[in-house]
Amino acid sequence: MVNTGQATASDVLTLIVGIQQGIRRMAKMATKKAHNSLQKLKSNLLVVGER
C-alpha cells in the first residue's frame, strides 16, 4: 500500500470500530463499578437499619 498521507475508507472503518469497542469496554467497566458501589450502599443501609 502506498502511503500518500490520505486515510483510506478501511483505515477510517478500522478506527471507528476500535473506538466503538473501547467505548463499550469502558461502559461495561463503569456499569460494573456502579453496580458494586450500589451493592455496598445497600449493605451499609441494611446494617444501619438493624441497629
mmCIF file of N, CA, C and O in Angstrom:
data_model
loop_
_atom_site.group_PDB
_atom_site.id
_atom_site.type_symbol
_atom_site.label_atom_id
_atom_site.label_comp_id
_atom_site.label_asym_id
_atom_site.label_seq_id
_atom_site.Cartn_x
_atom_site.Cartn_y
_atom_site.Cartn_z
ATOM 1 N N MET A 1 0.846 -1.196 0.000
ATOM 2 C CA MET A 1 0.000 0.000 0.000
ATOM 3 C C MET A 1 0.884 1.250 0.000
ATOM 4 O O MET A 1 1.819 1.369 0.777
ATOM 5 N N VAL A 2 0.576 2.173 -0.872
ATOM 6 C CA VAL A 2 1.342 3.412 -0.944
ATOM 7 C C VAL A 2 0.727 4.429 0.001
ATOM 8 O O VAL A 2 -0.469 4.684 -0.039
ATOM 9 N N ASN A 3 1.549 5.006 0.875
ATOM 10 C CA ASN A 3 1.046 5.975 1.846
ATOM 11 C C ASN A 3 1.154 7.372 1.256
ATOM 12 O O ASN A 3 2.239 7.900 1.098
ATOM 13 N N THR A 4 0.017 7.937 0.917
ATOM 14 C CA THR A 4 0.006 9.279 0.333
ATOM 15 C C THR A 4 -0.407 10.313 1.380
ATOM 16 O O THR A 4 -0.675 11.457 1.053
ATOM 17 N N GLY A 5 -0.507 9.861 2.641
ATOM 18 C CA GLY A 5 -0.925 10.768 3.696
ATOM 19 C C GLY A 5 -2.433 10.874 3.772
ATOM 20 O O GLY A 5 -2.973 11.659 4.531
ATOM 21 N N GLN A 6 -3.122 10.076 2.977
ATOM 22 C CA GLN A 6 -4.587 10.081 2.976
ATOM 23 C C GLN A 6 -5.088 8.798 3.631
ATOM 24 O O GLN A 6 -4.572 7.730 3.351
ATOM 25 N N ALA A 7 -6.081 8.924 4.502
ATOM 26 C CA ALA A 7 -6.657 7.747 5.136
ATOM 27 C C ALA A 7 -7.631 7.096 4.174
ATOM 28 O O ALA A 7 -8.468 7.768 3.574
ATOM 29 N N THR A 8 -7.480 5.792 3.995
ATOM 30 C CA THR A 8 -8.415 5.071 3.124
ATOM 31 C C THR A 8 -9.684 4.790 3.914
ATOM 32 O O THR A 8 -9.718 4.924 5.138
ATOM 33 N N ALA A 9 -10.725 4.352 3.201
ATOM 34 C CA ALA A 9 -12.002 4.056 3.846
ATOM 35 C C ALA A 9 -11.828 2.951 4.883
ATOM 36 O O ALA A 9 -12.420 3.006 5.958
ATOM 37 N N SER A 10 -11.002 1.964 4.568
ATOM 38 C CA SER A 10 -10.821 0.853 5.502
ATOM 39 C C SER A 10 -10.079 1.325 6.754
ATOM 40 O O SER A 10 -10.341 0.842 7.852
ATOM 41 N N ASP A 11 -9.155 2.276 6.602
ATOM 42 C CA ASP A 11 -8.458 2.841 7.761
ATOM 43 C C ASP A 11 -9.468 3.497 8.699
ATOM 44 O O ASP A 11 -9.443 3.299 9.908
ATOM 45 N N VAL A 12 -10.356 4.279 8.097
ATOM 46 C CA VAL A 12 -11.368 5.001 8.882
ATOM 47 C C VAL A 12 -12.294 4.010 9.583
ATOM 48 O O VAL A 12 -12.599 4.166 10.762
ATOM 49 N N LEU A 13 -12.714 2.960 8.860
ATOM 50 C CA LEU A 13 -13.601 1.953 9.443
ATOM 51 C C LEU A 13 -12.925 1.251 10.609
ATOM 52 O O LEU A 13 -13.533 1.054 11.660
ATOM 53 N N THR A 14 -11.662 0.902 10.421
ATOM 54 C CA THR A 14 -10.910 0.232 11.487
ATOM 55 C C THR A 14 -10.857 1.112 12.722
ATOM 56 O O THR A 14 -11.063 0.649 13.846
ATOM 57 N N LEU A 15 -10.615 2.390 12.508
ATOM 58 C CA LEU A 15 -10.541 3.342 13.611
ATOM 59 C C LEU A 15 -11.886 3.436 14.339
ATOM 60 O O LEU A 15 -11.944 3.374 15.570
ATOM 61 N N ILE A 16 -12.965 3.551 13.574
ATOM 62 C CA ILE A 16 -14.304 3.676 14.158
ATOM 63 C C ILE A 16 -14.645 2.438 14.978
ATOM 64 O O ILE A 16 -15.122 2.535 16.108
ATOM 65 N N VAL A 17 -14.366 1.264 14.408
ATOM 66 C CA VAL A 17 -14.658 0.013 15.113
ATOM 67 C C VAL A 17 -13.850 -0.053 16.409
ATOM 68 O O VAL A 17 -14.373 -0.422 17.453
ATOM 69 N N GLY A 18 -12.586 0.329 16.328
ATOM 70 C CA GLY A 18 -11.737 0.320 17.517
ATOM 71 C C GLY A 18 -12.268 1.237 18.600
ATOM 72 O O GLY A 18 -12.292 0.875 19.774
ATOM 73 N N ILE A 19 -12.713 2.419 18.205
ATOM 74 C CA ILE A 19 -13.263 3.385 19.162
ATOM 75 C C ILE A 19 -14.540 2.834 19.792
ATOM 76 O O ILE A 19 -14.723 2.901 21.001
ATOM 77 N N GLN A 20 -15.398 2.241 18.968
ATOM 78 C CA GLN A 20 -16.648 1.676 19.478
ATOM 79 C C GLN A 20 -16.380 0.584 20.502
ATOM 80 O O GLN A 20 -17.026 0.525 21.541
ATOM 81 N N GLN A 21 -15.408 -0.290 20.195
ATOM 82 C CA GLN A 21 -15.075 -1.368 21.118
ATOM 83 C C GLN A 21 -14.537 -0.810 22.423
ATOM 84 O O GLN A 21 -14.868 -1.298 23.502
ATOM 85 N N GLY A 22 -13.708 0.233 22.312
ATOM 86 C CA GLY A 22 -13.160 0.858 23.504
ATOM 87 C C GLY A 22 -14.241 1.459 24.380
ATOM 88 O O GLY A 22 -14.240 1.295 25.601
ATOM 89 N N ILE A 23 -15.193 2.138 23.750
ATOM 90 C CA ILE A 23 -16.303 2.757 24.487
ATOM 91 C C ILE A 23 -17.134 1.681 25.170
ATOM 92 O O ILE A 23 -17.512 1.821 26.334
ATOM 93 N N ARG A 24 -17.392 0.585 24.451
ATOM 94 C CA ARG A 24 -18.195 -0.498 25.009
ATOM 95 C C ARG A 24 -17.511 -1.091 26.233
ATOM 96 O O ARG A 24 -18.145 -1.363 27.249
ATOM 97 N N ARG A 25 -16.176 -1.272 26.122
ATOM 98 C CA ARG A 25 -15.406 -1.849 27.226
ATOM 99 C C ARG A 25 -15.469 -0.925 28.442
ATOM 100 O O ARG A 25 -15.657 -1.375 29.573
ATOM 101 N N MET A 26 -15.316 0.382 28.191
ATOM 102 C CA MET A 26 -15.351 1.360 29.275
ATOM 103 C C MET A 26 -16.739 1.393 29.927
ATOM 104 O O MET A 26 -16.860 1.472 31.144
ATOM 105 N N ALA A 27 -17.766 1.310 29.095
ATOM 106 C CA ALA A 27 -19.136 1.333 29.610
ATOM 107 C C ALA A 27 -19.396 0.113 30.488
ATOM 108 O O ALA A 27 -20.041 0.221 31.534
ATOM 109 N N LYS A 28 -18.881 -1.045 30.051
ATOM 110 C CA LYS A 28 -19.049 -2.270 30.839
ATOM 111 C C LYS A 28 -18.405 -2.119 32.204
ATOM 112 O O LYS A 28 -18.998 -2.461 33.224
ATOM 113 N N MET A 29 -17.176 -1.586 32.218
ATOM 114 C CA MET A 29 -16.459 -1.411 33.477
ATOM 115 C C MET A 29 -17.184 -0.415 34.381
ATOM 116 O O MET A 29 -17.313 -0.637 35.582
ATOM 117 N N ALA A 30 -17.690 0.663 33.791
ATOM 118 C CA ALA A 30 -18.395 1.685 34.559
ATOM 119 C C ALA A 30 -19.666 1.100 35.173
ATOM 120 O O ALA A 30 -19.986 1.372 36.327
ATOM 121 N N THR A 31 -20.367 0.276 34.391
ATOM 122 C CA THR A 31 -21.599 -0.351 34.873
ATOM 123 C C THR A 31 -21.294 -1.275 36.039
ATOM 124 O O THR A 31 -22.001 -1.295 37.040
ATOM 125 N N LYS A 32 -20.192 -2.037 35.897
ATOM 126 C CA LYS A 32 -19.782 -2.965 36.947
ATOM 127 C C LYS A 32 -19.450 -2.211 38.233
ATOM 128 O O LYS A 32 -19.868 -2.593 39.317
ATOM 129 N N LYS A 33 -18.702 -1.113 38.075
ATOM 130 C CA LYS A 33 -18.313 -0.309 39.236
ATOM 131 C C LYS A 33 -19.546 0.275 39.920
ATOM 132 O O LYS A 33 -19.655 0.268 41.134
ATOM 133 N N ALA A 34 -20.471 0.789 39.111
ATOM 134 C CA ALA A 34 -21.692 1.381 39.661
ATOM 135 C C ALA A 34 -22.486 0.327 40.414
ATOM 136 O O ALA A 34 -23.007 0.583 41.498
ATOM 137 N N HIS A 35 -22.553 -0.873 39.843
ATOM 138 C CA HIS A 35 -23.288 -1.969 40.469
ATOM 139 C C HIS A 35 -22.657 -2.331 41.815
ATOM 140 O O HIS A 35 -23.346 -2.500 42.801
ATOM 141 N N ASN A 36 -21.321 -2.408 41.819
ATOM 142 C CA ASN A 36 -20.602 -2.753 43.051
ATOM 143 C C ASN A 36 -20.834 -1.724 44.142
ATOM 144 O O ASN A 36 -21.090 -2.080 45.297
ATOM 145 N N SER A 37 -20.768 -0.442 43.793
ATOM 146 C CA SER A 37 -20.953 0.589 44.814
ATOM 147 C C SER A 37 -22.405 0.622 45.282
ATOM 148 O O SER A 37 -22.679 0.919 46.443
ATOM 149 N N LEU A 38 -23.327 0.254 44.401
ATOM 150 C CA LEU A 38 -24.737 0.186 44.781
ATOM 151 C C LEU A 38 -24.934 -0.940 45.800
ATOM 152 O O LEU A 38 -25.644 -0.771 46.792
ATOM 153 N N GLN A 39 -24.275 -2.084 45.553
ATOM 154 C CA GLN A 39 -24.368 -3.216 46.483
ATOM 155 C C GLN A 39 -23.814 -2.820 47.852
ATOM 156 O O GLN A 39 -24.392 -3.147 48.876
ATOM 157 N N LYS A 40 -22.676 -2.114 47.856
ATOM 158 C CA LYS A 40 -22.060 -1.667 49.108
ATOM 159 C C LYS A 40 -23.010 -0.748 49.859
ATOM 160 O O LYS A 40 -23.198 -0.874 51.063
ATOM 161 N N LEU A 41 -23.618 0.180 49.108
ATOM 162 C CA LEU A 41 -24.538 1.129 49.711
ATOM 163 C C LEU A 41 -25.719 0.390 50.340
ATOM 164 O O LEU A 41 -26.129 0.681 51.462
ATOM 165 N N LYS A 42 -26.251 -0.596 49.622
ATOM 166 C CA LYS A 42 -27.377 -1.387 50.116
ATOM 167 C C LYS A 42 -27.022 -2.074 51.422
ATOM 168 O O LYS A 42 -27.774 -2.015 52.386
ATOM 169 N N SER A 43 -25.867 -2.748 51.451
ATOM 170 C CA SER A 43 -25.484 -3.478 52.657
ATOM 171 C C SER A 43 -25.227 -2.513 53.812
ATOM 172 O O SER A 43 -25.542 -2.820 54.961
ATOM 173 N N ASN A 44 -24.674 -1.332 53.511
ATOM 174 C CA ASN A 44 -24.463 -0.329 54.560
ATOM 175 C C ASN A 44 -25.794 0.137 55.127
ATOM 176 O O ASN A 44 -25.931 0.307 56.326
ATOM 177 N N LEU A 45 -26.776 0.327 54.245
ATOM 178 C CA LEU A 45 -28.102 0.778 54.690
ATOM 179 C C LEU A 45 -28.761 -0.294 55.540
ATOM 180 O O LEU A 45 -29.404 0.009 56.543
ATOM 181 N N LEU A 46 -28.572 -1.563 55.162
ATOM 182 C CA LEU A 46 -29.152 -2.658 55.934
ATOM 183 C C LEU A 46 -28.554 -2.694 57.332
ATOM 184 O O LEU A 46 -29.255 -2.853 58.318
ATOM 185 N N VAL A 47 -27.228 -2.522 57.418
ATOM 186 C CA VAL A 47 -26.541 -2.527 58.704
ATOM 187 C C VAL A 47 -27.057 -1.384 59.583
ATOM 188 O O VAL A 47 -27.348 -1.574 60.767
ATOM 189 N N VAL A 48 -27.216 -0.215 58.989
ATOM 190 C CA VAL A 48 -27.712 0.941 59.746
ATOM 191 C C VAL A 48 -29.138 0.676 60.214
ATOM 192 O O VAL A 48 -29.500 0.996 61.339
ATOM 193 N N GLY A 49 -29.954 0.047 59.368
ATOM 194 C CA GLY A 49 -31.341 -0.225 59.715
ATOM 195 C C GLY A 49 -31.491 -1.238 60.848
ATOM 196 O O GLY A 49 -32.472 -1.224 61.577
ATOM 197 N N GLU A 50 -30.495 -2.123 60.990
ATOM 198 C CA GLU A 50 -30.581 -3.157 62.017
ATOM 199 C C GLU A 50 -30.254 -2.647 63.408
ATOM 200 O O GLU A 50 -30.612 -3.242 64.401
ATOM 201 N N ARG A 51 -29.540 -1.505 63.487
ATOM 202 C CA ARG A 51 -29.125 -1.005 64.801
ATOM 203 C C ARG A 51 -30.294 -0.458 65.606
ATOM 204 O O ARG A 51 -31.211 0.131 65.054
#
